[in-house]
Tab-separated table of C-alpha atoms in Angstrom:
chain	number	residue	atom	x	y	z
E	20	MET	CA	109.486	64.965	84.731
E	21	ARG	CA	108.917	67.526	82.188
E	22	ILE	CA	109.862	70.771	82.427
E	23	ALA	CA	109.142	74.167	80.432
E	24	ILE	CA	110.530	77.492	81.031
E	25	ILE	CA	109.317	80.600	79.404
E	26	GLY	CA	112.353	83.183	78.218
E	27	ALA	CA	115.737	82.751	77.771
E	28	GLY	CA	116.950	85.455	79.834
E	29	CYS	CA	119.410	85.839	82.267
E	30	SER	CA	117.033	84.061	84.533
E	31	GLY	CA	115.788	81.169	82.231
E	32	LEU	CA	119.361	80.669	81.468
E	33	THR	CA	120.713	80.376	85.120
E	34	ALA	CA	117.472	77.914	85.570
E	35	ILE	CA	118.255	76.077	82.695
E	36	LYS	CA	121.549	75.235	84.033
E	37	HIS	CA	121.117	73.992	87.114
E	38	LEU	CA	118.329	71.925	86.562
E	39	VAL	CA	120.682	70.123	83.921
E	40	GLN	CA	123.613	70.016	86.467
E	41	ALA	CA	121.033	68.540	88.851
E	42	GLY	CA	120.598	66.007	86.460
E	43	LEU	CA	116.892	67.043	84.899
E	44	ASN	CA	117.491	67.133	80.750
E	45	ASP	CA	113.662	67.078	79.949
E	46	ILE	CA	113.279	70.530	79.755
E	47	VAL	CA	112.107	73.220	76.843
E	48	CYS	CA	112.315	76.812	77.625
E	49	TYR	CA	110.319	78.807	74.938
E	50	GLU	CA	112.089	82.172	73.917
E	51	LYS	CA	109.940	84.503	71.547
E	52	SER	CA	112.738	86.026	69.949
E	53	ASP	CA	115.695	84.652	67.826
E	54	GLN	CA	118.431	84.701	70.524
E	55	ILE	CA	119.454	84.439	74.335
E	56	GLY	CA	119.133	87.643	76.412
E	57	GLY	CA	116.347	89.569	76.922
E	58	ASN	CA	116.446	92.840	77.710
E	59	TRP	CA	120.192	93.138	77.029
E	60	VAL	CA	119.803	92.352	73.269
E	61	TYR	CA	119.980	96.044	72.258
E	62	THR	CA	118.044	96.965	69.163
E	63	ALA	CA	116.696	100.355	67.697
E	64	THR	CA	113.212	98.972	66.959
E	65	PRO	CA	110.810	100.254	69.899
E	66	GLY	CA	109.071	98.234	72.209
E	67	HIS	CA	111.907	95.178	71.935
E	68	SER	CA	114.194	96.030	74.961
E	69	SER	CA	114.270	98.170	77.738
E	70	ILE	CA	117.801	99.264	77.347
E	71	CYS	CA	119.348	102.371	75.399
E	72	LYS	CA	122.415	102.542	73.505
E	73	ALA	CA	124.081	103.889	76.042
E	74	THR	CA	123.820	101.191	78.948
E	75	HIS	CA	126.066	99.979	81.504
E	76	THR	CA	125.313	97.836	84.404
E	77	ILE	CA	124.275	99.724	87.651
E	78	SER	CA	125.924	96.375	89.416
E	79	SER	CA	130.013	95.776	89.258
E	80	LYS	CA	131.598	93.028	87.569
E	81	SER	CA	132.219	91.413	90.845
E	82	MET	CA	128.816	91.596	92.106
E	83	SER	CA	127.319	90.484	89.446
E	84	GLN	CA	128.799	87.007	87.777
E	85	PHE	CA	127.527	83.969	88.362
E	86	SER	CA	129.118	82.071	91.037
E	87	ASP	CA	130.843	79.386	88.906
E	88	PHE	CA	131.671	81.205	85.989
E	89	PRO	CA	133.566	84.746	86.190
E	90	MET	CA	133.792	87.854	83.636
E	91	PRO	CA	136.419	88.110	81.568
E	92	ASP	CA	139.373	89.730	82.865
E	93	ASP	CA	139.343	92.489	80.593
E	94	TYR	CA	136.062	93.822	81.425
E	95	PRO	CA	135.629	96.991	83.579
E	96	ASP	CA	133.671	97.467	86.589
E	97	TYR	CA	130.998	98.153	84.936
E	98	PRO	CA	130.338	96.388	81.698
E	99	SER	CA	128.415	98.074	79.072
E	100	HIS	CA	125.384	95.977	77.219
E	101	GLN	CA	127.230	94.537	74.896
E	102	GLN	CA	129.604	92.959	77.187
E	103	ILE	CA	126.941	91.446	79.504
E	104	LEU	CA	125.403	89.978	75.803
E	105	ALA	CA	128.707	88.373	75.283
E	106	TYR	CA	128.927	87.070	78.741
E	107	PHE	CA	125.696	85.340	78.607
E	108	GLN	CA	126.271	83.857	75.055
E	109	ALA	CA	129.594	82.492	76.694
E	110	TYR	CA	127.635	81.603	79.890
E	111	THR	CA	124.948	79.367	77.110
E	112	GLU	CA	127.762	78.224	74.993
E	113	HIS	CA	130.388	76.744	78.037
E	114	PHE	CA	127.473	75.001	79.578
E	115	GLN	CA	125.728	73.759	76.370
E	116	LEU	CA	122.353	75.202	76.997
E	117	GLN	CA	121.248	76.529	73.594
E	118	LYS	CA	120.027	72.591	72.740
E	119	TYR	CA	117.329	72.997	75.713
E	120	ILE	CA	116.007	76.403	74.000
E	121	ARG	CA	113.482	76.962	70.956
E	122	PHE	CA	113.714	80.274	69.790
E	123	ASN	CA	111.071	82.412	67.747
E	124	VAL	CA	108.474	80.431	69.777
E	125	ALA	CA	106.609	82.580	71.883
E	126	VAL	CA	103.914	80.882	74.801
E	127	GLN	CA	100.398	82.495	74.119
E	128	GLN	CA	98.602	80.697	76.502
E	129	VAL	CA	99.254	78.473	79.832
E	130	ARG	CA	96.559	76.614	81.516
E	131	LYS	CA	96.567	74.261	84.166
E	132	ILE	CA	95.415	70.590	84.267
E	133	ALA	CA	95.213	67.588	86.221
E	134	LYS	CA	97.713	66.349	88.139
E	135	GLU	CA	99.611	70.012	89.245
E	136	ARG	CA	100.364	69.966	85.190
E	137	TRP	CA	100.914	72.701	82.829
E	138	HIS	CA	99.234	72.957	79.114
E	139	LEU	CA	101.193	75.121	76.611
E	140	SER	CA	99.748	76.719	73.622
E	141	LEU	CA	102.439	77.825	71.463
E	142	SER	CA	103.193	80.646	68.605
E	143	ASP	CA	103.758	77.741	65.909
E	144	GLY	CA	100.691	76.474	66.295
E	145	THR	CA	101.699	73.293	68.634
E	146	GLU	CA	100.806	72.533	72.017
E	147	ALA	CA	102.507	70.845	75.127
E	148	GLU	CA	102.153	69.291	78.325
E	149	PHE	CA	104.497	69.550	81.077
E	150	ASP	CA	104.999	68.422	84.607
E	151	TYR	CA	106.464	71.874	85.868
E	152	LEU	CA	106.783	75.498	84.843
E	153	PHE	CA	109.529	78.213	85.267
E	154	ILE	CA	108.165	81.496	84.540
E	155	ALA	CA	111.232	83.715	83.930
E	156	ASN	CA	109.695	86.302	81.098
E	157	GLY	CA	110.893	88.949	82.894
E	158	HIS	CA	108.982	92.089	84.762
E	159	LEU	CA	110.791	95.262	82.727
E	160	SER	CA	108.683	94.474	79.091
E	161	ILE	CA	105.243	96.359	79.722
E	162	PRO	CA	105.392	99.937	80.598
E	163	ARG	CA	103.790	102.060	83.220
E	164	HIS	CA	102.180	105.421	81.577
E	165	PRO	CA	101.640	108.430	83.702
E	166	ASP	CA	97.554	109.466	83.518
E	167	TRP	CA	98.388	112.772	81.727
E	168	LYS	CA	99.881	110.948	78.680
E	169	ASP	CA	97.107	111.656	76.292
E	170	ASP	CA	97.065	115.330	77.516
E	171	PHE	CA	100.879	116.079	76.164
E	172	SER	CA	100.626	116.856	72.054
E	173	GLY	CA	104.341	116.786	71.925
E	174	HIS	CA	106.114	113.362	71.279
E	175	TYR	CA	105.390	111.474	74.064
E	176	LEU	CA	107.944	108.152	74.762
E	177	HIS	CA	107.960	106.008	77.896
E	178	ALA	CA	111.939	104.826	78.859
E	179	HIS	CA	111.300	101.781	77.334
E	180	ASP	CA	111.078	102.923	73.818
E	181	TYR	CA	114.256	105.771	74.847
E	182	LYS	CA	116.928	104.087	72.226
E	183	THR	CA	119.501	106.777	71.606
E	184	ASN	CA	119.499	110.555	71.584
E	185	GLN	CA	119.602	110.835	67.733
E	186	GLY	CA	116.535	113.004	66.630
E	187	LEU	CA	116.131	115.071	69.574
E	188	GLU	CA	119.196	117.437	68.864
E	189	ASN	CA	118.011	121.040	69.447
E	190	GLN	CA	114.793	119.618	71.571
E	191	ARG	CA	113.158	120.638	74.910
E	192	VAL	CA	112.798	117.507	76.436
E	193	LEU	CA	111.371	116.596	80.109
E	194	VAL	CA	112.362	112.925	81.818
E	195	VAL	CA	109.738	112.213	84.138
E	196	GLY	CA	111.364	110.021	87.155
E	197	ALA	CA	114.025	109.825	89.023
E	198	GLY	CA	115.057	106.252	89.050
E	199	ASN	CA	117.929	104.337	87.013
E	200	SER	CA	116.198	104.647	83.626
E	201	ALA	CA	115.142	108.525	84.420
E	202	CYS	CA	118.757	109.304	85.151
E	203	ASP	CA	120.364	107.412	82.372
E	204	CYS	CA	117.887	108.935	79.702
E	205	ALA	CA	118.378	112.507	81.121
E	206	VAL	CA	122.519	112.203	80.850
E	207	ASP	CA	122.438	110.550	77.467
E	208	ALA	CA	119.771	113.078	76.354
E	209	SER	CA	121.554	115.990	77.398
E	210	ARG	CA	124.349	115.892	75.385
E	211	ASP	CA	122.649	117.436	72.387
E	212	THR	CA	119.413	118.799	73.366
E	213	ALA	CA	118.706	122.323	73.815
E	214	ARG	CA	117.057	121.726	77.259
E	215	VAL	CA	116.719	118.927	79.470
E	216	ASP	CA	114.701	118.751	82.640
E	217	ILE	CA	113.506	116.074	85.097
E	218	SER	CA	110.834	116.077	87.126
E	219	LEU	CA	110.742	114.314	90.612
E	220	ARG	CA	107.568	113.770	92.326
E	221	SER	CA	109.660	112.337	95.589
E	222	ALA	CA	113.047	112.733	96.748
E	223	GLN	CA	115.144	109.433	95.571
E	224	TYR	CA	118.430	107.997	96.785
E	225	ILE	CA	120.646	108.782	93.745
E	226	ILE	CA	124.235	107.522	94.674
E	227	PRO	CA	127.281	107.570	92.662
E	228	LYS	CA	128.939	104.153	90.994
E	229	LEU	CA	132.464	104.855	92.962
E	230	ILE	CA	132.170	105.407	96.584
E	231	MET	CA	136.073	105.677	98.245
E	232	GLY	CA	137.256	104.477	95.012
E	233	LYS	CA	135.154	101.027	95.117
E	234	PRO	CA	132.529	100.325	93.054
E	235	THR	CA	129.141	101.253	95.438
E	236	ASP	CA	127.483	97.818	95.838
E	237	THR	CA	131.475	96.195	96.928
E	238	PHE	CA	131.578	98.976	99.459
E	239	ALA	CA	128.462	98.133	100.179
E	240	ALA	CA	129.418	94.709	100.892
E	241	THR	CA	132.200	95.939	103.513
E	242	LEU	CA	129.520	97.087	105.620
E	243	GLN	CA	127.186	93.916	105.917
E	244	TRP	CA	128.991	92.700	109.152
E	245	LEU	CA	127.198	95.810	110.723
E	246	PRO	CA	124.085	96.602	112.267
E	247	GLN	CA	121.282	97.899	109.825
E	248	ARG	CA	120.878	101.031	111.358
E	249	LEU	CA	124.652	101.582	111.676
E	250	GLN	CA	125.075	100.629	107.762
E	251	ASN	CA	122.372	103.282	106.928
E	252	ARG	CA	124.320	106.097	108.661
E	253	LEU	CA	127.470	105.093	107.269
E	254	GLN	CA	125.943	105.346	103.996
E	255	LYS	CA	124.353	108.457	104.365
E	256	ILE	CA	128.187	109.988	106.073
E	257	SER	CA	129.708	108.409	102.858
E	258	LEU	CA	127.262	110.214	100.582
E	259	ARG	CA	127.598	113.659	102.160
E	260	ILE	CA	131.516	113.813	102.210
E	261	GLN	CA	131.117	112.371	98.350
E	262	ILE	CA	128.134	114.605	96.900
E	263	GLY	CA	127.455	117.131	99.455
E	264	ARG	CA	124.000	117.731	100.280
E	265	TYR	CA	120.899	117.012	97.436
E	266	ARG	CA	119.685	120.186	97.527
E	267	ASP	CA	122.923	121.647	96.612
E	268	TYR	CA	122.035	119.811	93.312
E	269	GLY	CA	118.367	121.214	93.286
E	270	LEU	CA	117.397	117.713	94.445
E	271	PRO	CA	114.818	117.293	97.236
E	272	GLU	CA	116.432	115.326	100.269
E	273	PRO	CA	115.097	112.017	101.339
E	274	ASP	CA	113.607	111.979	104.684
E	275	PHE	CA	114.271	107.780	104.573
E	276	SER	CA	117.181	105.804	105.204
E	277	PRO	CA	118.644	104.558	102.001
E	278	THR	CA	117.742	101.026	102.264
E	279	GLN	CA	113.994	101.978	102.193
E	280	ALA	CA	113.565	102.676	98.426
E	281	HIS	CA	115.407	101.053	95.451
E	282	PRO	CA	118.184	103.512	94.989
E	283	THR	CA	119.328	105.014	91.747
E	284	ILE	CA	122.834	104.455	90.416
E	285	ASN	CA	124.512	107.268	88.692
E	286	SER	CA	127.639	109.274	88.682
E	287	GLN	CA	127.131	111.636	85.972
E	288	ILE	CA	123.634	113.167	86.940
E	289	PHE	CA	125.208	115.147	89.657
E	290	ASP	CA	128.188	116.790	87.222
E	291	ARG	CA	125.286	117.660	84.571
E	292	ILE	CA	122.945	118.995	86.927
E	293	ARG	CA	125.983	121.771	88.109
E	294	HIS	CA	126.700	122.135	84.503
E	295	GLY	CA	123.607	123.272	83.364
E	296	LYS	CA	122.870	120.457	80.915
E	297	ILE	CA	120.083	118.855	83.161
E	298	HIS	CA	117.547	120.894	85.299
E	299	PRO	CA	115.697	119.390	88.496
E	300	ARG	CA	112.008	120.409	88.172
E	301	SER	CA	109.311	119.291	91.017
E	302	ALA	CA	106.219	116.912	90.393
E	303	ILE	CA	103.749	117.743	87.378
E	304	GLN	CA	100.549	118.918	88.478
E	305	GLY	CA	99.316	119.485	85.111
E	306	ILE	CA	99.590	119.604	81.126
E	307	SER	CA	97.925	121.565	78.371
E	308	GLY	CA	99.178	120.979	74.817
E	309	GLN	CA	103.048	120.995	75.208
E	310	THR	CA	103.024	123.271	78.621
E	311	VAL	CA	103.396	121.447	81.767
E	312	TYR	CA	102.643	123.099	85.099
E	313	PHE	CA	104.410	121.835	87.923
E	314	THR	CA	103.590	121.570	91.743
E	315	ASP	CA	106.033	124.821	92.420
E	316	ASP	CA	103.631	127.206	90.403
E	317	SER	CA	105.958	127.195	87.666
E	318	SER	CA	105.608	125.808	83.947
E	319	GLN	CA	107.344	124.946	80.568
E	320	GLU	CA	107.239	123.980	76.931
E	321	TYR	CA	108.715	121.172	75.797
E	322	ASP	CA	109.184	119.194	72.751
E	323	VAL	CA	109.318	115.815	74.385
E	324	ILE	CA	108.515	113.593	77.281
E	325	ILE	CA	109.961	110.489	78.315
E	326	ALA	CA	108.101	109.274	81.058
E	327	ALA	CA	110.627	106.409	82.662
E	328	THR	CA	107.599	105.783	85.491
E	329	GLY	CA	107.904	102.034	85.843
E	330	TYR	CA	106.235	98.867	84.349
E	331	THR	CA	103.785	97.115	85.381
E	332	ILE	CA	103.898	93.068	86.255
E	333	SER	CA	102.584	90.907	83.170
E	334	PHE	CA	102.052	87.708	82.300
E	335	PRO	CA	100.571	87.523	79.082
E	336	PHE	CA	99.845	83.626	78.691
E	337	PHE	CA	97.999	83.207	81.844
E	338	ASP	CA	94.051	84.319	82.237
E	339	ALA	CA	93.912	87.485	84.191
E	340	ASN	CA	91.341	85.666	86.605
E	341	PHE	CA	94.271	83.003	87.070
E	342	ILE	CA	97.321	85.252	88.306
E	343	ASN	CA	97.084	88.724	88.156
E	344	TRP	CA	99.381	91.288	89.822
E	345	LYS	CA	99.639	93.946	87.567
E	346	ASP	CA	98.271	96.733	90.188
E	347	ALA	CA	99.426	94.354	93.198
E	348	ALA	CA	100.935	96.204	96.397
E	349	HIS	CA	102.532	92.757	97.189
E	350	ILE	CA	103.388	89.353	96.171
E	351	PRO	CA	101.754	86.516	97.729
E	352	LEU	CA	104.999	84.059	96.968
E	353	TYR	CA	107.159	82.013	99.226
E	354	LEU	CA	110.713	83.502	98.910
E	355	ARG	CA	109.481	85.517	95.737
E	356	VAL	CA	109.466	81.698	93.628
E	357	PHE	CA	106.626	79.429	95.617
E	358	HIS	CA	103.577	79.962	94.789
E	359	PRO	CA	100.892	78.666	97.662
E	360	ASP	CA	97.946	77.349	95.336
E	361	HIS	CA	100.479	76.171	92.474
E	362	PRO	CA	103.279	74.517	93.811
E	363	SER	CA	104.748	72.728	90.450
E	364	LEU	CA	104.960	76.452	89.655
E	365	PHE	CA	108.099	78.871	89.915
E	366	PHE	CA	108.851	82.253	89.500
E	367	ILE	CA	112.497	83.165	88.759
E	368	GLY	CA	113.673	86.651	88.315
E	369	LEU	CA	110.576	88.049	89.742
E	370	ILE	CA	112.406	90.491	91.898
E	371	GLN	CA	113.808	94.075	92.153
E	372	PRO	CA	117.523	94.146	94.419
E	373	GLN	CA	118.722	96.391	95.858
E	374	GLY	CA	121.876	94.669	93.925
E	375	CYS	CA	122.288	92.108	91.001
E	376	ILE	CA	119.211	90.653	90.167
E	377	TRP	CA	120.607	87.673	88.028
E	378	THR	CA	122.956	86.474	90.704
E	379	LEU	CA	119.654	85.971	92.532
E	380	ALA	CA	118.120	84.518	89.975
E	381	GLU	CA	120.738	81.849	89.860
E	382	ALA	CA	120.339	81.009	94.031
E	383	GLN	CA	116.658	80.358	93.424
E	384	SER	CA	117.552	78.114	90.519
E	385	GLN	CA	119.955	76.255	92.320
E	386	LEU	CA	116.894	76.102	95.345
E	387	ILE	CA	114.242	74.514	92.761
E	388	ALA	CA	116.768	72.121	91.565
E	389	GLN	CA	117.506	70.700	94.366
E	390	LEU	CA	114.344	70.688	95.567
E	391	LEU	CA	113.119	68.498	92.649
E	392	THR	CA	115.853	66.234	92.718
E	393	ASP	CA	114.972	65.297	96.502
E	394	LYS	CA	117.961	66.864	98.187
E	395	ILE	CA	116.118	68.991	100.042
E	396	ARG	CA	112.832	69.971	101.557
E	397	LEU	CA	110.478	73.334	102.433
E	398	PRO	CA	109.602	74.304	105.895
E	399	GLY	CA	105.759	72.539	106.565
E	400	ASN	CA	104.343	76.229	106.606
E	401	TRP	CA	105.473	77.495	103.171
E	402	ARG	CA	102.061	78.122	101.860
E	403	GLU	CA	101.187	80.353	104.772
E	404	SER	CA	104.712	81.932	104.706
E	405	ALA	CA	103.767	83.198	101.190
E	406	MET	CA	100.643	84.548	102.241
E	407	THR	CA	102.545	87.270	104.781
E	408	GLU	CA	105.770	87.507	103.727
E	409	GLY	CA	104.623	89.112	100.707
E	410	LYS	CA	103.736	92.000	103.144
E	411	ASN	CA	106.255	91.732	105.615
E	412	TRP	CA	108.814	93.016	102.353
E	413	ALA	CA	106.445	95.217	101.780
E	414	GLN	CA	106.776	96.938	105.195
E	415	GLN	CA	110.089	97.379	104.960
E	416	PHE	CA	109.702	99.896	101.706
E	417	ILE	CA	107.789	103.253	101.216
E	418	ALA	CA	105.124	102.677	99.210
E	419	ARG	CA	105.658	102.790	95.827
E	420	PRO	CA	104.216	100.532	93.079
E	421	ARG	CA	108.021	100.135	92.073
E	422	HIS	CA	108.494	98.479	95.447
E	423	SER	CA	106.082	95.615	95.283
E	424	LEU	CA	109.400	93.087	93.887
E	425	GLU	CA	111.388	94.587	96.509
E	426	VAL	CA	114.457	92.939	98.192
E	427	HIS	CA	117.311	93.429	100.122
E	428	TYR	CA	119.880	91.568	98.740
E	429	TYR	CA	121.944	90.072	101.509
E	430	PRO	CA	118.780	89.042	103.668
E	431	TYR	CA	117.097	87.960	100.719
E	432	LEU	CA	119.894	85.538	99.793
E	433	LYS	CA	120.776	85.123	103.326
E	434	SER	CA	116.883	83.532	103.184
E	435	LEU	CA	117.581	81.001	100.160
E	436	ARG	CA	120.396	79.855	101.615
E	437	GLN	CA	118.900	78.871	104.902
E	438	ILE	CA	116.465	76.895	103.473
E	439	ILE	CA	119.229	74.749	102.110
E	440	LYS	CA	120.939	74.396	105.333
E	441	SER	CA	117.989	73.716	107.400
E	442	THR	CA	116.173	71.423	105.411
E	443	ASN	CA	119.828	69.397	104.959
E	444	GLN	CA	120.037	69.450	108.381
E	445	SER	CA	116.599	68.194	109.222
E	446	SER	CA	116.856	65.201	106.936
E	447	LYS	CA	120.017	63.765	108.524
């Protein structure tokens, strides 16, 4: 069987590794850039990467390393983007993955052909056909812009294009959003600007990176044996003890549980607010020139707006009538991997977990590798489940575009492992 993989980021790399480990060697991974790493390859060039120069992980080292390849002992609890890229490079070298990757080759078009096979047209002018196709191109490359983008006459940029605070000296900056990218941009920009405001359309759980001396995800892992309601209660209590009330910082108080929305993991934002370096503002009501009008009837002039307004799901190599989830409220995939109409098509890393994405991509890859080598089987009703599963996930979170890919880390990981366990038992 011939297997194609689109993308050599964290998801594509672990897919190669587990396919090869299962004995499948006729693999080609197409990477449009000149190196592995995906979004973790920092460059100052706008449009290339979604990380900025100051980026560190928001999941801890112990909860972010692949199961059979630990991070170096000297890495901190929250590694920098340079350290993460070095880790992926070491992973690639250790498992000899590079020989399966074709660099500087973009997949321009994908067509499904007879017998559930796939025809790929490539940027180097060649074409190829495969039996199976892995989509690992990520979901943080196409920015979602706000409707008022063109109303602002100052300098506008999406968080995707924010690299450093260079050039923002003495500027009045508004950051729109309160997710991880928004808070990172606000903190970084606030070091040299004249003023940084951050506009929140709705309440958001902003959680410190350390709770009771432990990385937040490590602390949360110790609570997994408890019922979800009790976990939520303990998380709220620990947050109250550690940071107080959100309104003490001029932030709106969430009226939902911590697990109903994707959390923002950031400790510095609280310090910068209380030191007067970042000023919370309400939602944007309208913009005229360089003046922004807020829903609390206040207004302010800005030189720069940084919109941390998320991303759209994009597969530029598919025809829009084939698969198009740009505005989808939920994704009809079984286990966020298997498409009910295309059993030879697999999505790796098309998730937004409350935890580390690439450890879940590793589990997805393990599952598919065992499936393709006939070690396991999917349940008979997997196609029907694909249609309902996305809706079930969506009901567990607040209805926002960012939650169309959201999963709870441990329940999702458990569901992957249960398939392996149940199918192994049924085959005995």
